[in-house]
Every structure is written in structure tokens, then in C-alpha cells.
PDB file of C-alpha atoms in Angstrom:
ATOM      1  CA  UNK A 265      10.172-103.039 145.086  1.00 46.00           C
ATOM      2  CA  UNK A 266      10.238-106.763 146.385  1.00 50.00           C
ATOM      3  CA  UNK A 267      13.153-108.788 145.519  1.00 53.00           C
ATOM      4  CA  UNK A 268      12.944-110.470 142.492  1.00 53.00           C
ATOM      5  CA  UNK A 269       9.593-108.749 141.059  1.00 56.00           C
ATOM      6  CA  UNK A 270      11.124-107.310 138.449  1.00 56.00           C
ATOM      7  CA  UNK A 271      11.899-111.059 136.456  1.00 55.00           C
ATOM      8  CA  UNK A 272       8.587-112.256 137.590  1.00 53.00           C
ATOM      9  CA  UNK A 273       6.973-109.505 135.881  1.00 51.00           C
ATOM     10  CA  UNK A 274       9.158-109.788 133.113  1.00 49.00           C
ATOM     11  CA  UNK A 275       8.220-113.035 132.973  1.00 50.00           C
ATOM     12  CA  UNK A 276       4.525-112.591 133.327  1.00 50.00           C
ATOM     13  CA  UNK A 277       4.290-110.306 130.184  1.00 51.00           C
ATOM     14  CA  UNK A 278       6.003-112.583 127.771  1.00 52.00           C
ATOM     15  CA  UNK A 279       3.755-115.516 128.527  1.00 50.00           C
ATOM     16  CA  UNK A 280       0.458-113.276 128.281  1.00 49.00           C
ATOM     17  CA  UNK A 281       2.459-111.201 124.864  1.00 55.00           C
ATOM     18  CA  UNK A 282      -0.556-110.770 122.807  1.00 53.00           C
ATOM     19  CA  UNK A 283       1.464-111.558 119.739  1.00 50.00           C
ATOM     20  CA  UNK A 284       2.071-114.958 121.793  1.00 48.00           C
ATOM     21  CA  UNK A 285      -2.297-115.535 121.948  1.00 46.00           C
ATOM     22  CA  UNK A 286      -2.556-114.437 118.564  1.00 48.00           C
ATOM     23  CA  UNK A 287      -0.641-117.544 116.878  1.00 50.00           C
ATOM     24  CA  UNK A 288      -1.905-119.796 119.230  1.00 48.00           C
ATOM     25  CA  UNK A 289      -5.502-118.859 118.319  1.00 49.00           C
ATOM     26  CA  UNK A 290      -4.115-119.258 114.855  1.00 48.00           C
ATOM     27  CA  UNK A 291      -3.244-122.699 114.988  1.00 50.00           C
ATOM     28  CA  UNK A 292      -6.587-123.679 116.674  1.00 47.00           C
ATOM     29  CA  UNK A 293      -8.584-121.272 113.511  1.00 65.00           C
ATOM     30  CA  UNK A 294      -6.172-123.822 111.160  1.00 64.00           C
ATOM     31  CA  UNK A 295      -6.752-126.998 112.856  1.00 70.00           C
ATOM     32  CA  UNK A 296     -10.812-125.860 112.567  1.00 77.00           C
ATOM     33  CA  UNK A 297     -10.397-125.064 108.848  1.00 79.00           C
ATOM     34  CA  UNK A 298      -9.082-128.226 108.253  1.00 80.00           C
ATOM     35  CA  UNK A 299     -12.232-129.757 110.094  1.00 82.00           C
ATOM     36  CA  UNK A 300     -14.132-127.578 107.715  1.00 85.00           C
ATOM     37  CA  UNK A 301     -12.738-128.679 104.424  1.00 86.00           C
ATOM     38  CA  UNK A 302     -12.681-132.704 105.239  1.00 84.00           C
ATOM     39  CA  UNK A 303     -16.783-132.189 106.095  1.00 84.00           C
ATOM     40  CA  UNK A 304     -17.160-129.901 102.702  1.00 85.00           C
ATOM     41  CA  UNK A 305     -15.385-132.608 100.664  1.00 87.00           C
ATOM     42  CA  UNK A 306     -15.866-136.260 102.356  1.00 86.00           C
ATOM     43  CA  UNK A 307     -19.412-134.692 103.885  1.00 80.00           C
ATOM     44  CA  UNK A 308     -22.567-136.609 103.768  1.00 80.00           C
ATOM     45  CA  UNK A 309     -24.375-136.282 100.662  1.00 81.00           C
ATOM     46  CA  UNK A 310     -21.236-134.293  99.110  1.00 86.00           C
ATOM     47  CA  UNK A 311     -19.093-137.134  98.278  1.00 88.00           C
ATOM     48  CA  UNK A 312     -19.687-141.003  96.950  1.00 89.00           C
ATOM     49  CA  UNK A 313     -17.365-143.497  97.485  1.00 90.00           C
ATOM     50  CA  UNK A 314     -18.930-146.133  95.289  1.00 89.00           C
ATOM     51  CA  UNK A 315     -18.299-144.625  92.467  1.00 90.00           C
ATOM     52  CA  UNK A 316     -14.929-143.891  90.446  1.00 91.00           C
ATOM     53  CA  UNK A 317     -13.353-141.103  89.683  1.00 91.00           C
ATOM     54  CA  UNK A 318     -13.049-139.857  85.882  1.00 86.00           C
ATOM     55  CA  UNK A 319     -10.343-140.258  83.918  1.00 80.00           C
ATOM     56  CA  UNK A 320      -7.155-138.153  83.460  1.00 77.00           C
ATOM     57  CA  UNK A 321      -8.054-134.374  82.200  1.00 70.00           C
ATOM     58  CA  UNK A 322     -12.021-134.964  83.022  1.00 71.00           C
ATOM     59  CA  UNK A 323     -12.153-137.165  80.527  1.00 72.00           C
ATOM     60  CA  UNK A 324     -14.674-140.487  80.003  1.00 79.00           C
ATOM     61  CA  UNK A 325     -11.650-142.651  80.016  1.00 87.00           C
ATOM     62  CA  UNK A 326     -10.650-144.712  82.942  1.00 92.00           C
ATOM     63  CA  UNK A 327      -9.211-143.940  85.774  1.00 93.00           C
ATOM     64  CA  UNK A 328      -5.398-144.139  86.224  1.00 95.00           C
ATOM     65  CA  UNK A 329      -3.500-145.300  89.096  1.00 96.00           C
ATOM     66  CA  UNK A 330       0.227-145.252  89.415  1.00 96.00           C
ATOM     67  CA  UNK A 331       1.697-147.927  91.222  1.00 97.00           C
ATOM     68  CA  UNK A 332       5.080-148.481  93.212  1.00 96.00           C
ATOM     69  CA  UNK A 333       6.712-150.438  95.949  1.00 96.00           C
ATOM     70  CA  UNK A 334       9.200-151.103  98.118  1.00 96.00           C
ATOM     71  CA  UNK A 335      10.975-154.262  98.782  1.00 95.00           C
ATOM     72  CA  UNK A 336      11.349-154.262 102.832  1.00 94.00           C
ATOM     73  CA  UNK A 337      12.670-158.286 102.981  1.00 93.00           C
ATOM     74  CA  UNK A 338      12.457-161.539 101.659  1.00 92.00           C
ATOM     75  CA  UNK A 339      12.050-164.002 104.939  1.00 88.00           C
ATOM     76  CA  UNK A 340      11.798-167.203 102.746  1.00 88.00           C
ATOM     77  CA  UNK A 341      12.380-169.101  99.437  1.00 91.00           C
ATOM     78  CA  UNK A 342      11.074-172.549  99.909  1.00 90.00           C
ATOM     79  CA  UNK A 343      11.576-175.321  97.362  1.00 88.00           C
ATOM     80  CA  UNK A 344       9.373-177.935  98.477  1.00 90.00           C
ATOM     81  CA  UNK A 345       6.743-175.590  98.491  1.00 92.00           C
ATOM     82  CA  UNK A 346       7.875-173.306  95.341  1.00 93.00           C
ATOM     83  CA  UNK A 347       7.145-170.008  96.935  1.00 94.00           C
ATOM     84  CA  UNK A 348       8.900-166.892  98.472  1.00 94.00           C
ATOM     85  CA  UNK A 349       7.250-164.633 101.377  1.00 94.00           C
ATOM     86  CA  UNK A 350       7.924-160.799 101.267  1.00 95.00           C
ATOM     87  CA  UNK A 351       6.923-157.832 102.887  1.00 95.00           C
ATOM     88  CA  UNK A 352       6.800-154.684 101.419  1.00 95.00           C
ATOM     89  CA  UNK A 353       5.620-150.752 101.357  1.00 96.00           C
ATOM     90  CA  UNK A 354       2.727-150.789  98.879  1.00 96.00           C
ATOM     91  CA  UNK A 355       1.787-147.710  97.603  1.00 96.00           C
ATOM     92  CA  UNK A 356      -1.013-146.419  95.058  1.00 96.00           C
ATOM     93  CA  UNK A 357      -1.751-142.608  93.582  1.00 96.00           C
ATOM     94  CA  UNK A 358      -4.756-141.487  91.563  1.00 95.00           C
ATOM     95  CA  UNK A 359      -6.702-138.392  90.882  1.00 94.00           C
ATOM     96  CA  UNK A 360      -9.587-137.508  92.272  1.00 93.00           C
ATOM     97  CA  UNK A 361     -10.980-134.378  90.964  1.00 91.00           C
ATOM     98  CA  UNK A 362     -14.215-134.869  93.714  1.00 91.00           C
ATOM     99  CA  UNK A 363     -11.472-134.200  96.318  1.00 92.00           C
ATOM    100  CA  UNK A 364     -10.168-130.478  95.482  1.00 91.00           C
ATOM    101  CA  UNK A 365      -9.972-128.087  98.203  1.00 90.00           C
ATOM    102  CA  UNK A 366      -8.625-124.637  98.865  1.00 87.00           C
ATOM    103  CA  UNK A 367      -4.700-124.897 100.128  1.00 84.00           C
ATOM    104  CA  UNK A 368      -4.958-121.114 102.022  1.00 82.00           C
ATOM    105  CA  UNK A 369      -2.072-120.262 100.283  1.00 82.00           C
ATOM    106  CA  UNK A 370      -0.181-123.170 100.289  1.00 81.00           C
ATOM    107  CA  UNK A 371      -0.277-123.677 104.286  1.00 83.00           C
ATOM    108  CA  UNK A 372      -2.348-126.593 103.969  1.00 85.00           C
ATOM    109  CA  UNK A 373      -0.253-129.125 101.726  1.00 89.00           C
ATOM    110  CA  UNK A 374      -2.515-132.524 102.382  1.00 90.00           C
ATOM    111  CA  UNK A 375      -5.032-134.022 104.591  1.00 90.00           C
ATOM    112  CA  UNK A 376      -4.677-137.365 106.073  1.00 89.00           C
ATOM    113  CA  UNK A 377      -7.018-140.109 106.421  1.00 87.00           C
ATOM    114  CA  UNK A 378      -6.893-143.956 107.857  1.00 81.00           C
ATOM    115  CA  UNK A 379     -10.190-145.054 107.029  1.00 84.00           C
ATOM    116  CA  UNK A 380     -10.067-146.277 103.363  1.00 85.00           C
ATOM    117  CA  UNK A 381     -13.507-146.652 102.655  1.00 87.00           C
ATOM    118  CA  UNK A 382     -14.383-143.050 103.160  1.00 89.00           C
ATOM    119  CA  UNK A 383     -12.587-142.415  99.436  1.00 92.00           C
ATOM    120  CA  UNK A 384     -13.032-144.641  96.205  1.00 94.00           C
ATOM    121  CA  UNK A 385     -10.382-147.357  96.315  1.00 94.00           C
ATOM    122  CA  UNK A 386      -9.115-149.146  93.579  1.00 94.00           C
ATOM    123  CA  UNK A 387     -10.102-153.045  93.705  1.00 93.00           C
ATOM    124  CA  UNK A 388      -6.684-154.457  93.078  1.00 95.00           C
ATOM    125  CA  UNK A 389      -5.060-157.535  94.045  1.00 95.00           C
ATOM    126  CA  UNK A 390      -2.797-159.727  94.404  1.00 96.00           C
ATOM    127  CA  UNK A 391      -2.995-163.152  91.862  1.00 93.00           C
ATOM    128  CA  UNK A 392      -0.625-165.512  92.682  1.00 94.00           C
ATOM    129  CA  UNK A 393      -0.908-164.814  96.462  1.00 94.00           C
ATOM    130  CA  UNK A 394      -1.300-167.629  99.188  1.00 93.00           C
ATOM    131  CA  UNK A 395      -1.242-165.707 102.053  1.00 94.00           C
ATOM    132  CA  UNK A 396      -1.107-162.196 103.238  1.00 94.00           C
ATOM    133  CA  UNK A 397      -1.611-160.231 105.814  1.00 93.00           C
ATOM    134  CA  UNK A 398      -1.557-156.338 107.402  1.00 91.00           C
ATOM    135  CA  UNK A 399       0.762-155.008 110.341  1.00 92.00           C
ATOM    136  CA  UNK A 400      -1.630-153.338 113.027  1.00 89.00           C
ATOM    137  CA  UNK A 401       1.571-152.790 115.752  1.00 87.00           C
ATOM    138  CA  UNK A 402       1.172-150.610 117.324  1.00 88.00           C
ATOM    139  CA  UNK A 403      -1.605-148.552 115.304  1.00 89.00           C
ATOM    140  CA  UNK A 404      -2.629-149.848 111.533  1.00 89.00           C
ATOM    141  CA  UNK A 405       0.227-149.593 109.329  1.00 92.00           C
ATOM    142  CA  UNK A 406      -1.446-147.611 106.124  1.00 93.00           C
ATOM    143  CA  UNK A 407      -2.502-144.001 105.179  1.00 91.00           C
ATOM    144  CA  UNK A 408      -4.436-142.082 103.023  1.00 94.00           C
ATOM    145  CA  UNK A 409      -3.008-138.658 101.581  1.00 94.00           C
ATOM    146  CA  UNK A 410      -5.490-136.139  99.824  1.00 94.00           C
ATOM    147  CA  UNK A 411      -3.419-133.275  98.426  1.00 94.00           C
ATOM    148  CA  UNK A 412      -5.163-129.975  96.947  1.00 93.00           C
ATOM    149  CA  UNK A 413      -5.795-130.669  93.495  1.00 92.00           C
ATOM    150  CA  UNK A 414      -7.386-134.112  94.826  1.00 92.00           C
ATOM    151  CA  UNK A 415      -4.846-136.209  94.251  1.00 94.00           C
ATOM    152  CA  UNK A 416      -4.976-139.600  96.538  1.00 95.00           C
ATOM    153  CA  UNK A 417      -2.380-141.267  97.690  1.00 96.00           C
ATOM    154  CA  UNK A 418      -2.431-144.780  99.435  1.00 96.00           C
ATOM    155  CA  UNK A 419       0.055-146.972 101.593  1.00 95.00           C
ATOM    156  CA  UNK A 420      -0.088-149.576 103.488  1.00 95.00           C
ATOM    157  CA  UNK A 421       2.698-152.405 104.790  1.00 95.00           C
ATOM    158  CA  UNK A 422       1.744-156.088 104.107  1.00 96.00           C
ATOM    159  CA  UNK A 423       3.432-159.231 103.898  1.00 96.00           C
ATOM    160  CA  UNK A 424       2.618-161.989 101.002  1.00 96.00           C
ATOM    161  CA  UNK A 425       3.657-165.424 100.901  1.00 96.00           C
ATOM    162  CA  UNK A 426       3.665-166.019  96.778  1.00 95.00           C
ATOM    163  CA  UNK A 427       3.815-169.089  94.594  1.00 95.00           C
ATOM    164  CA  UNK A 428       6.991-169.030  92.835  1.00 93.00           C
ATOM    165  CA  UNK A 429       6.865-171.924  90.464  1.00 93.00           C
ATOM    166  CA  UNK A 430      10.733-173.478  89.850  1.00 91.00           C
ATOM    167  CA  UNK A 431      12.715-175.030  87.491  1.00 89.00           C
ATOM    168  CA  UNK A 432      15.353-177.143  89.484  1.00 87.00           C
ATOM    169  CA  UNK A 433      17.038-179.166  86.447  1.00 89.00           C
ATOM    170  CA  UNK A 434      20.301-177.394  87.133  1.00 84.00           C
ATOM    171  CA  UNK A 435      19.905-177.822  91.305  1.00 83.00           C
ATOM    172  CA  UNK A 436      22.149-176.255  92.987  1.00 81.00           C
ATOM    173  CA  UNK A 437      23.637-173.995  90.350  1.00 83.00           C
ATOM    174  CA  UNK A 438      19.966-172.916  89.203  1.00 85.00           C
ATOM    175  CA  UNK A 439      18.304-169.126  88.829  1.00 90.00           C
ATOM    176  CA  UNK A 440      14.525-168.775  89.333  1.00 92.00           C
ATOM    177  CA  UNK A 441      12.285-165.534  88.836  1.00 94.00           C
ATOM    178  CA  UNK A 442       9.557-164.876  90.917  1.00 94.00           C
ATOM    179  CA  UNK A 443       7.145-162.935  90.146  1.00 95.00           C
ATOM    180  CA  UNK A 444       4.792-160.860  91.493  1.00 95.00           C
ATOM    181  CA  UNK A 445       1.481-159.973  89.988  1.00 96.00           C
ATOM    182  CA  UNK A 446      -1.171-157.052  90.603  1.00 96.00           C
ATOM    183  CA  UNK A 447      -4.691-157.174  89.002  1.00 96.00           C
ATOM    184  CA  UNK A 448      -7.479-155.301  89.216  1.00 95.00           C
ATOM    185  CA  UNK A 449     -10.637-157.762  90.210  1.00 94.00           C
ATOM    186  CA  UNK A 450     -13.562-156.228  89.108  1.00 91.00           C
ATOM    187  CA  UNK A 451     -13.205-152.979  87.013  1.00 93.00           C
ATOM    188  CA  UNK A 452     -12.300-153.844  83.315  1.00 94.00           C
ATOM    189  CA  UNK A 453      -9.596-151.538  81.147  1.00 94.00           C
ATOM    190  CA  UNK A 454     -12.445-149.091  80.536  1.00 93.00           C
ATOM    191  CA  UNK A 455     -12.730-148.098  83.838  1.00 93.00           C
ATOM    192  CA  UNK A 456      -9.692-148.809  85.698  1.00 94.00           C
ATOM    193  CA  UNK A 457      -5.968-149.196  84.205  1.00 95.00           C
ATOM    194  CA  UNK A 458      -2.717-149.725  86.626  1.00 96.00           C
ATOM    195  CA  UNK A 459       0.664-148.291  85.427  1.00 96.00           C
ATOM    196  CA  UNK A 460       4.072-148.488  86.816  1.00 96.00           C
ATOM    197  CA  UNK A 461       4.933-145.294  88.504  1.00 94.00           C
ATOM    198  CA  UNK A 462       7.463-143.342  86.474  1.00 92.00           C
ATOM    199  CA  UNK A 463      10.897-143.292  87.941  1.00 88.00           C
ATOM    200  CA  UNK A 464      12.001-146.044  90.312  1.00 89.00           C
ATOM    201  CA  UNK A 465       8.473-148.135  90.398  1.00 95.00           C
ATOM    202  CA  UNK A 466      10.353-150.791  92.253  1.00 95.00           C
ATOM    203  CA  UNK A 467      13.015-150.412  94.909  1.00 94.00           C
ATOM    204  CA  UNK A 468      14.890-152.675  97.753  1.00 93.00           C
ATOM    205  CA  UNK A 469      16.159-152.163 100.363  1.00 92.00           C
ATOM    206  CA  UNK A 470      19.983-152.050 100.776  1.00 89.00           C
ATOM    207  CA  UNK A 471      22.028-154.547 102.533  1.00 85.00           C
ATOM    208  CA  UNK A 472      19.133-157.327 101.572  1.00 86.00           C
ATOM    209  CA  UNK A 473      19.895-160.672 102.604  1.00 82.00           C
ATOM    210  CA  UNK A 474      18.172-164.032 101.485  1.00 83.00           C
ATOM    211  CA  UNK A 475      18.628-167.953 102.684  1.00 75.00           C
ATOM    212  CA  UNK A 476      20.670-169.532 100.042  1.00 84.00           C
ATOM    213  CA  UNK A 477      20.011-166.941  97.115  1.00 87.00           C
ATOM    214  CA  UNK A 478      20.892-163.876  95.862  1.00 87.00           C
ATOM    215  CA  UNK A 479      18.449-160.902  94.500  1.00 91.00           C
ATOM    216  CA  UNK A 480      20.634-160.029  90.886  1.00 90.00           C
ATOM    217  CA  UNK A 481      18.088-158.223  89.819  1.00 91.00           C
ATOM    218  CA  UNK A 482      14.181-157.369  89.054  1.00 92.00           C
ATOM    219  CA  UNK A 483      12.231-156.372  85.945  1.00 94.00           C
ATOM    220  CA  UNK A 484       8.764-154.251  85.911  1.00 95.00           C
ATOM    221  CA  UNK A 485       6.744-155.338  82.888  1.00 95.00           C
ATOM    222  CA  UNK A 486       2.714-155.381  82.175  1.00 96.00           C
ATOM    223  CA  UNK A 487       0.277-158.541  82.000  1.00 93.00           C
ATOM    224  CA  UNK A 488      -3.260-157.441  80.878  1.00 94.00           C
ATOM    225  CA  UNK A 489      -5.782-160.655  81.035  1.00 91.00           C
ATOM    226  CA  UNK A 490      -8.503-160.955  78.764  1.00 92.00           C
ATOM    227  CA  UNK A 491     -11.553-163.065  80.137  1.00 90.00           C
ATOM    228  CA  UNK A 492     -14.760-163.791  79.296  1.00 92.00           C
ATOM    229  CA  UNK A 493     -16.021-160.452  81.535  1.00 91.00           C
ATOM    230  CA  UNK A 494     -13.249-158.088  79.598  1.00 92.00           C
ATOM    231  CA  UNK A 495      -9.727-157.440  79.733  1.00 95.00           C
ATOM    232  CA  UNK A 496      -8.016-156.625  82.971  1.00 96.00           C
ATOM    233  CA  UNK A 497      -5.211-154.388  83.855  1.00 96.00           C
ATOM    234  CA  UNK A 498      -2.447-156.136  85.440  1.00 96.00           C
ATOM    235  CA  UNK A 499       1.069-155.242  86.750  1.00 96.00           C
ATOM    236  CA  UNK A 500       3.836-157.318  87.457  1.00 96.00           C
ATOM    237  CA  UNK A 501       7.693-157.538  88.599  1.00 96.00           C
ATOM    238  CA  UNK A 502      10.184-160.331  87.689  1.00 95.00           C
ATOM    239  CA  UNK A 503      12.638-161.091  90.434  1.00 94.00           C
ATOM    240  CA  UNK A 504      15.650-162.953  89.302  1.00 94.00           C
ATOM    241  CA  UNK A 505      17.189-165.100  92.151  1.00 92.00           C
ATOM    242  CA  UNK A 506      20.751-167.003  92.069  1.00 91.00           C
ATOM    243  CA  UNK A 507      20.867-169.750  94.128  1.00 86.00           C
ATOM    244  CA  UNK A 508      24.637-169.603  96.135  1.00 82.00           C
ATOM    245  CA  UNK A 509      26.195-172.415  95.755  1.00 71.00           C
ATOM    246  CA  UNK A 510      28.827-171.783  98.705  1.00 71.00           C
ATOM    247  CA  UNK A 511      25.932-172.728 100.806  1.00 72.00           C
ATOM    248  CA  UNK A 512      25.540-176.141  99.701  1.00 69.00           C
ATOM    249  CA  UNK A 513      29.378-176.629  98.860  1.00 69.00           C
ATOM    250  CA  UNK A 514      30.320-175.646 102.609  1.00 71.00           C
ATOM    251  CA  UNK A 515      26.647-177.660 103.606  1.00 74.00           C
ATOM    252  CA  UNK A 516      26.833-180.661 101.639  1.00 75.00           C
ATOM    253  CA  UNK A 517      29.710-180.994  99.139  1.00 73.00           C
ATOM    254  CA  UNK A 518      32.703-181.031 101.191  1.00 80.00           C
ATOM    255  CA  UNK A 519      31.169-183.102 104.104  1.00 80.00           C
ATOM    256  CA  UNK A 520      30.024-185.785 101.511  1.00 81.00           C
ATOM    257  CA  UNK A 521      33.333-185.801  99.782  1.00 83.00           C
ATOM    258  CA  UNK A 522      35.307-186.455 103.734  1.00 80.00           C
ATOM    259  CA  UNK A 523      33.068-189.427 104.325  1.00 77.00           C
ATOM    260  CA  UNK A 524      34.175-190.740 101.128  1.00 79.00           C
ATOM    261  CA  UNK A 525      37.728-190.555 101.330  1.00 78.00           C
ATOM    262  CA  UNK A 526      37.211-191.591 105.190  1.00 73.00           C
ATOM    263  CA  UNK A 527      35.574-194.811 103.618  1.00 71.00           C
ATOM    264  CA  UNK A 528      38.850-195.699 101.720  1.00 73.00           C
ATOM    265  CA  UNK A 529      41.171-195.714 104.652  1.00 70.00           C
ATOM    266  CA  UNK A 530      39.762-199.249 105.255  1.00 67.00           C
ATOM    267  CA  UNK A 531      41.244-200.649 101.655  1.00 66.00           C
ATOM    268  CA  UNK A 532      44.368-199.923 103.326  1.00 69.00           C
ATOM    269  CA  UNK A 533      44.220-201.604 106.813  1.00 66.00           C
ATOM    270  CA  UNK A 534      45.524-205.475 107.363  1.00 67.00           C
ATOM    271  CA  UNK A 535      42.871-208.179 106.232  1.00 65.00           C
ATOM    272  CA  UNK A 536      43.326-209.538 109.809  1.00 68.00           C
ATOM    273  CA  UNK A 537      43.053-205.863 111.494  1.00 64.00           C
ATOM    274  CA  UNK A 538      39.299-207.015 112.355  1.00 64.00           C
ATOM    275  CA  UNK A 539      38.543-204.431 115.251  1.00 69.00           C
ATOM    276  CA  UNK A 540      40.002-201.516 113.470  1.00 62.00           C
ATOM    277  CA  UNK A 541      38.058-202.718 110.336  1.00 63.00           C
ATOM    278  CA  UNK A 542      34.834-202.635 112.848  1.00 64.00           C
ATOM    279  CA  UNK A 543      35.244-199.463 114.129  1.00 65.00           C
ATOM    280  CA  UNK A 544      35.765-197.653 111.188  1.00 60.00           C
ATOM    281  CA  UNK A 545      32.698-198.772 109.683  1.00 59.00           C
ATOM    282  CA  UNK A 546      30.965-198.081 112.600  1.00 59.00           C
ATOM    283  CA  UNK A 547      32.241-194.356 113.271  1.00 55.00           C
ATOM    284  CA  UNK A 548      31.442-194.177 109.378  1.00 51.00           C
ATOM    285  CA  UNK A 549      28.031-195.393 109.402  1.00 52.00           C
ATOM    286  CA  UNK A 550      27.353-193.083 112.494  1.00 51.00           C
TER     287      UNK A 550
END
């Protein structure tokens, strides 16, 4: 036999192993089924993203969506301005009953989707926002999660500059709470109702650092609206800020109080000590 046939051979009949085939064909016969069951549920004619979901247990009620988020930073707390800019993992759940599909024995655990407007979509936002915006670097940052027993889940990455109105009687030894506020726009409490997510609705992230304040700590509450179209569910969390007043000892205190006692050396100079009288007041003033 030639030299070195034997490996090659060896070699040759574990790469064409039919066992080898077989789960590769597998994996392509998955990847189709998954094709299959996003056209049987999200198919034309099968599926109507205009219209809402039912509510919890196929009830009449309205839908329920569980919110939470994540803190990712605080860039700014302006005072002038009186408002903060954050950015932050937003994330919303509901239940979709529309959306069910067969798991094959738990092998498929979720589909995923980045086109929002192929599902329903709550209509919430943001009320005391200025400005926002997404992060599309280097691909959209958001995702759409449809588990078996049509459960939705949505997140995205934004960042919001907020009002934040202040109270700055006790400047610099003040605390403000800024808030942030989720409503939903055009669905009333009949249809649509937002609830905190149970278990850690809010987190931060560790090691957070802020210009001039410190995050002590943050409160998750509720702030329905009533209007003259209905009532409208609304979420909100309280973040407490301390102002550090190290800053603006180390900034502005200690400087202010040098110049001062600078300023008296001159009560202690010789009337007739002209020049040095001069050019104190003049390093002084400068």
C-alpha cells in the first residue's frame, strides 16, 4: 500500500461518516422548520398587527405589559437647564396568544425578530422627554423575542435627555429626584395597562458615576392620568440625587476663602509701602 494511505483513508471516512450528514441535514430540516413556523404565524392574512392582543387568560380585559429597565449611565445633570440625560436597556413583555407555535420538544425555545411592526406594539412613551434617540452601531440596537406560548418580548437601547425640574433653595447641599415617566399615548386602561415587572423592575449599573451628584437611591411607583379621552396607564421611577458638596468645597469654597485672607495681608503692610500695596492688589484682582 502507498505510504500514508492508510490516514488518508481514515480520514476520508470520518468526514463522509453518514452519522456526520445526518446532523448536518438536521440542522438545515431545523433552520427550515423555523422558516415554516414564522410564515404560519406572522404569514399574510394569518396574523394582524393593528390590532391588540386580549387580555391575560383570553379574557376581554386589556392587555398587560410588564415593564423593566436598566440604568446603563447618567452623562449629565444640568442646572441651568433642569434636566438629566440617560441611556438605558428598555425592555417590554406581553402575551400574545396569536403567536403560539409548536416548540418540537423543547428544541426550539424562541424566535427572533428586528422588525417591530411585523407584531402589535404597545404605543408607549416617554412624557417628560426632550430628546431621545436609538443606537444603530453597528446594526440596530433592539430585538424582538417570540417564545412558544406567544409571549413577546421587546428591547431596545436609547438615550433620553429628561426635564428634571429642581429645587435649589439649599444650593450646594441640595437633593433633587428625577423622574422618569412612561405613558401609554393612545390606548386607554381598557385596552392597555403597564405594570412594573415583578422582581428588580429597575436596576443600575455598578460602579455608576455622575458630575457633582450621587445616585442614593430610586423608587418605582404608578401615575395613571385621567383626561378628557380616558384614563391612561402610566409608569414612573423616582431617582433621588445628592449633590457632593466636596466638589464645590475643593471648586469654589476653599479658593474663595485664600483670596480673602490674601486680601488682608495688605491691612498689615506700611502706609508708605506704596508698590507692595500696588502689587498686591493687582496679583489679587488678577
Amino acid at each position: 500500500m502507498w505510504p500514508g494511505a492508510l490516514p488518508l483513508l481514515v480520514l476520508l471516512a470520518t468526514l463522509l461518516h453518514p452519522s456526520r450528514c445526518t446532523q448536518t441535514q438536521a440542522k438545515m430540516n431545523f433552520r427550515e422548520k423555523e422558516k415554516q413556523v414564522l410564515d404560519n404565524i406572522l404569514g399574510p392574512g394569518r396574523y394582524d398587527a393593528r390590532i391588540r392582543p386580549s387580555g391575560e387568560n383570553r379574557t376581554d380585559g386589556p392587555a398587560v405589559v410588564r415593564v423593566n429597565i436598566f440604568v446603563r449611565s447618567i452623562s449629565k445633570i444640568d442646572d441651568v437647564t433642569m434636566e438629566y440625560s440617560v441611556q438605558l436597556t428598555f425592555r417590554e413583555q406581553w402575551l400574545d396568544e396569536r403567536l403560539q407555535f409548536d416548540d418540537f420538544g423543547g428544541k426550539l425555545k424562541y424566535l427572533t425578530l428586528t422588525e417591530a411592526s411585523r407584531v402589535w406594539m404597545p404605543d408607549l412613551f416617554f412624557s417628560n422627554e426632550k430628546e431621545g434617540h436609538f443606537h444603530n452601531i453597528i446594526m440596530p440596537n433592539v430585538y424582538i423575542r417570540i417564545f412558544p406560548n406567544g409571549s413577546v418580548l421587546y428591547s431596545i437601547r436609547i438615550s433620553l435627555t429628561l426635564s428634571c425640574p429642581m429645587n435649589l433653595k439649599l444650593y450646594p447641599l441640595d437633593r433633587q429626584v428625577c423622574s422618569l415617566r412612561m405613558a401609554s399615548y393612545g390606548w386607554t386602561t381598557d385596552d392597555l395597562v403597564f405594570l412594573w415587572k415583578e422582581g428588580d423592575p429597575v436596576q443600575v449599573v455598578k460602579n455608576l458615576h455622575l458630575p457633582r451628584f450621587t445616585l442614593e437611591k430610586f423608587l418605582t411607583d404608578y401615575c395613571n392620568s385621567k383626561t378628557n379621552t380616558g384614563e391612561y396607564s402610566c409608569l414612573k421611577v423616582d431617582l433621588l440625587f445628592k449633590r457632593e458638596f466636596s466638589y464645590y468645597l475643593i471648586q469654589i469654597y476653599i479658593p474663595c476663602c485664600m483670596l480673602v485672607i490674601v486680601s488682608w495681608v495688605s491691612f498689615w503692610l506700611d502706609q508708605s509701602a506704596v508698590p507692595a500695596r500696588v502689587s498686591l492688589g493687582t496679583n489679587y484682582h488678577g
